[in-house]
XYZ file of C-alpha atoms in Angstrom:
267
model
C -17.426 1.335 -25.596
C -15.290 -0.389 -22.960
C -14.432 -3.227 -25.367
C -12.394 -1.287 -27.917
C -9.221 -0.580 -25.960
C -9.194 -4.170 -24.608
C -9.176 -5.859 -28.008
C -5.404 -6.273 -27.775
C -4.212 -6.569 -24.218
C -1.957 -8.698 -22.054
C -3.205 -10.252 -18.829
C -1.145 -11.728 -16.013
C -2.761 -13.506 -13.085
C -0.728 -12.926 -9.928
C -2.835 -14.865 -7.442
C -6.320 -15.867 -6.351
C -7.038 -15.808 -2.622
C -10.115 -16.867 -0.687
C -10.356 -15.014 2.641
C -12.677 -16.152 5.456
C -13.042 -14.735 8.974
C -15.413 -16.268 11.521
C -14.606 -13.524 14.055
C -14.005 -9.785 13.849
C -10.679 -8.924 12.286
C -8.700 -5.724 11.837
C -5.764 -5.714 9.428
C -4.192 -3.054 11.649
C -1.132 -1.877 9.793
C -1.405 -0.463 6.309
C -1.385 -3.015 3.481
C 0.095 -2.277 0.074
C 0.438 -4.396 -3.060
C 2.358 -3.856 -6.275
C -0.428 -5.278 -8.448
C -4.078 -4.496 -9.103
C -6.583 -6.517 -7.161
C -10.326 -6.979 -7.074
C -12.163 -8.058 -3.924
C -15.485 -9.906 -4.306
C -17.457 -9.710 -1.058
C -19.261 -13.039 -0.779
C -20.588 -12.793 2.763
C -20.673 -10.298 5.633
C -19.688 -6.655 6.001
C -16.512 -4.623 6.449
C -15.068 -1.124 6.244
C -12.079 -0.616 3.988
C -9.927 2.510 4.304
C -8.399 3.259 0.931
C -5.974 6.174 0.839
C -7.465 7.115 4.250
C -11.005 7.276 2.807
C -13.493 4.838 4.449
C -15.856 2.708 2.347
C -18.529 0.460 3.872
C -18.822 -2.797 1.935
C -21.208 -5.740 2.101
C -22.087 -8.981 0.353
C -22.542 -8.359 -3.367
C -20.029 -5.510 -3.502
C -16.802 -5.462 -5.486
C -13.740 -3.426 -4.449
C -11.037 -2.430 -6.934
C -7.637 -1.471 -5.473
C -4.998 -0.027 -7.836
C -1.301 -0.865 -7.400
C 0.626 0.823 -4.580
C -2.540 2.104 -2.931
C -2.376 1.866 0.888
C -5.402 0.332 2.605
C -6.632 -1.217 5.854
C -9.777 -3.239 6.612
C -12.059 -3.641 9.635
C -13.928 -6.896 9.062
C -17.084 -7.994 10.892
C -17.611 -11.584 12.035
C -18.736 -14.224 9.533
C -17.044 -12.650 6.523
C -15.865 -14.085 3.211
C -14.301 -12.543 0.124
C -12.474 -13.803 -2.954
C -9.616 -11.688 -4.271
C -8.001 -11.649 -7.694
C -4.529 -10.105 -7.989
C -3.581 -9.327 -11.586
C -1.889 -7.008 -14.066
C -3.219 -5.785 -17.430
C -1.342 -3.956 -20.163
C -2.728 -2.431 -23.346
C -1.179 -3.170 -26.739
C 1.505 -0.491 -26.314
C 2.598 -1.997 -22.972
C 0.807 0.815 -21.141
C -0.649 -0.348 -17.793
C -4.427 -0.220 -18.035
C -4.725 1.573 -14.688
C -2.807 4.539 -16.129
C -5.566 4.876 -18.757
C -8.835 3.761 -17.181
C -9.810 2.102 -13.936
C -12.778 0.539 -12.200
C -14.708 2.401 -9.492
C -13.315 1.824 -6.003
C -16.530 0.164 -4.782
C -19.435 -0.968 -6.929
C -22.329 -3.446 -6.705
C -22.635 -5.090 -10.135
C -26.024 -6.360 -11.258
C -24.203 -9.446 -12.555
C -22.764 -10.430 -9.160
C -24.574 -13.795 -9.290
C -22.620 -14.528 -12.472
C -19.443 -13.662 -10.554
C -20.436 -16.094 -7.800
C -20.946 -18.870 -10.335
C -17.616 -18.164 -12.000
C -15.809 -18.024 -8.650
C -17.350 -21.365 -7.657
C -15.926 -22.815 -10.886
C -12.538 -21.347 -9.984
C -12.605 -23.086 -6.577
C -13.658 -26.363 -8.178
C -10.927 -26.076 -10.814
C -8.217 -25.344 -8.248
C -9.389 -28.259 -6.075
C -8.716 -30.485 -9.077
C -5.176 -29.034 -9.313
C -5.995 -27.453 -12.665
C -5.085 -23.900 -13.751
C -7.861 -21.362 -13.254
C -6.184 -18.498 -15.142
C -8.695 -18.468 -18.055
C -11.665 -18.289 -15.674
C -10.137 -15.451 -13.660
C -9.163 -13.626 -16.852
C -12.804 -13.899 -17.921
C -13.945 -12.558 -14.546
C -11.652 -9.514 -14.646
C -12.663 -8.726 -18.231
C -16.316 -9.018 -17.233
C -15.821 -6.155 -14.799
C -13.972 -3.985 -17.310
C -16.521 -4.528 -20.070
C -19.718 -4.296 -18.013
C -18.865 -1.539 -15.539
C -18.523 2.194 -16.335
C -14.838 3.044 -16.006
C -13.083 6.152 -14.741
C -10.614 7.826 -17.061
C -7.206 8.330 -15.483
C -5.224 9.665 -18.424
C -4.614 13.398 -18.748
C -5.749 14.259 -22.315
C -4.140 17.704 -22.549
C -1.202 17.649 -20.165
C 1.019 20.708 -19.925
C 4.148 19.806 -21.977
C 6.325 21.441 -19.321
C 4.885 19.085 -16.721
C 5.453 16.135 -19.034
C 9.122 17.136 -19.129
C 9.194 17.224 -15.328
C 7.508 13.815 -15.118
C 9.961 12.399 -17.661
C 12.822 13.732 -15.539
C 11.362 12.051 -12.441
C 10.838 8.779 -14.327
C 14.571 8.329 -14.912
C 14.814 6.442 -11.596
C 17.577 8.638 -10.204
C 16.624 8.422 -6.549
C 19.838 9.887 -5.154
C 18.485 13.396 -4.746
C 15.144 15.141 -5.118
C 16.008 18.589 -6.454
C 12.969 20.851 -6.770
C 15.109 23.694 -8.136
C 16.324 21.500 -10.977
C 12.741 20.416 -11.707
C 11.647 24.046 -11.782
C 14.469 24.802 -14.228
C 13.347 21.915 -16.456
C 9.888 23.518 -16.591
C 11.244 27.086 -16.844
C 9.095 28.046 -13.860
C 9.588 29.040 -10.254
C 9.436 26.224 -7.691
C 5.987 27.260 -6.465
C 4.627 27.547 -10.024
C 6.102 24.177 -10.950
C 4.621 22.490 -7.868
C 1.160 23.958 -8.490
C 1.197 23.048 -12.190
C 2.410 19.503 -11.549
C -0.297 18.877 -8.954
C -2.938 20.369 -11.242
C -1.803 18.118 -14.102
C -1.258 14.832 -12.255
C -3.167 15.257 -8.992
C -0.024 14.732 -6.927
C 2.998 16.840 -5.985
C 6.410 16.201 -7.606
C 7.814 14.999 -4.273
C 4.880 12.632 -3.725
C 5.317 11.307 -7.266
C 9.054 10.830 -6.648
C 8.363 8.920 -3.428
C 5.710 6.785 -5.097
C 8.125 5.828 -7.897
C 10.786 5.128 -5.307
C 8.426 2.869 -3.343
C 7.397 1.061 -6.509
C 11.051 0.409 -7.362
C 11.821 -0.880 -3.854
C 8.759 -3.162 -3.732
C 9.629 -4.685 -7.095
C 13.216 -5.281 -5.921
C 12.013 -6.929 -2.708
C 9.714 -9.187 -4.687
C 11.813 -10.075 -7.721
C 15.410 -10.084 -6.476
C 17.432 -11.876 -3.827
C 19.370 -8.700 -3.023
C 19.915 -7.912 0.630
C 17.732 -5.168 2.070
C 20.712 -2.838 2.515
C 21.642 -3.324 -1.172
C 18.105 -2.451 -2.267
C 18.156 0.569 0.028
C 21.419 1.770 -1.497
C 20.114 1.325 -5.059
C 17.098 3.485 -4.138
C 19.299 6.283 -2.812
C 19.128 5.379 0.891
C 22.599 5.124 2.398
C 21.427 4.794 6.007
C 19.648 1.411 6.500
C 17.869 2.588 9.645
C 16.352 5.583 7.881
C 15.362 3.379 4.928
C 13.516 0.950 7.224
C 11.685 3.816 8.948
C 10.731 5.329 5.576
C 9.479 2.004 4.212
C 7.466 1.267 7.348
C 5.900 4.733 7.200
C 4.924 4.144 3.561
C 3.626 0.556 3.889
C 3.119 -0.270 7.558
C 5.722 -3.046 7.352
C 9.488 -3.251 7.560
C 11.203 -4.313 4.288
C 11.983 -7.755 5.742
C 8.395 -8.337 6.868
C 7.077 -7.147 3.513
C 9.334 -9.645 1.709
C 8.306 -12.472 4.060
C 4.632 -11.704 3.435
C 5.209 -11.956 -0.310
C 7.032 -15.277 0.083
C 4.355 -16.756 2.352
C 1.680 -15.615 -0.092
C 3.443 -17.347 -2.998
C 3.922 -20.532 -0.948
C 0.217 -20.637 -0.094
C -0.834 -20.665 -3.751
């Protein structure tokens, strides 16, 4: 059943990272990525806090983290994991994670196959050869052999779809709940309740998430100065923008950009 919607898809490998810690390690500040990533726990144990929910993980477990999901990790000594950062779109250019997604933590019966494939990836990279096909195969293995969670809303309230469409226009200058309520022909309280019921998130939270996504993409893909990115996202006070971004991600915009650059240079 999982195969049908993947028959025509687009896959982009962002990075492959092998992480080893001989001593205890705490990531401390919140981490956030603008891509999907899958963690394969090769050795040891850890606790990952995903959206403030703790999950205990051990060797043989796989962790799936959707884009723009805040997380931290407390890692025990003698730990190893191999992480695949990627993006997948369906044939209509719809991100797969907006349709179906993997469980947050699962222990696949085929983990030994994953180990073998990951060993081939390491060997291939050591020979300075591209490992994209192998990692594509690994990601597809998870999506075709693991029960997925549906994330689409099959019968969304059309009024809430209008509100979402309004929020998707990337006008970050003002968040106007009264205008959103007028779009839905509801009171503000009714609109807020209906939006949360439909999408599992409040309109303001959705607005902030879209805003963060826009800023992260700008920091990654443009050479614009931080103050220019802040202004384009509706922040006209750089100090407030930096405080907002740090609250959302645990990093200042400059540190976030440096982390992305150092990650790319390490590949």
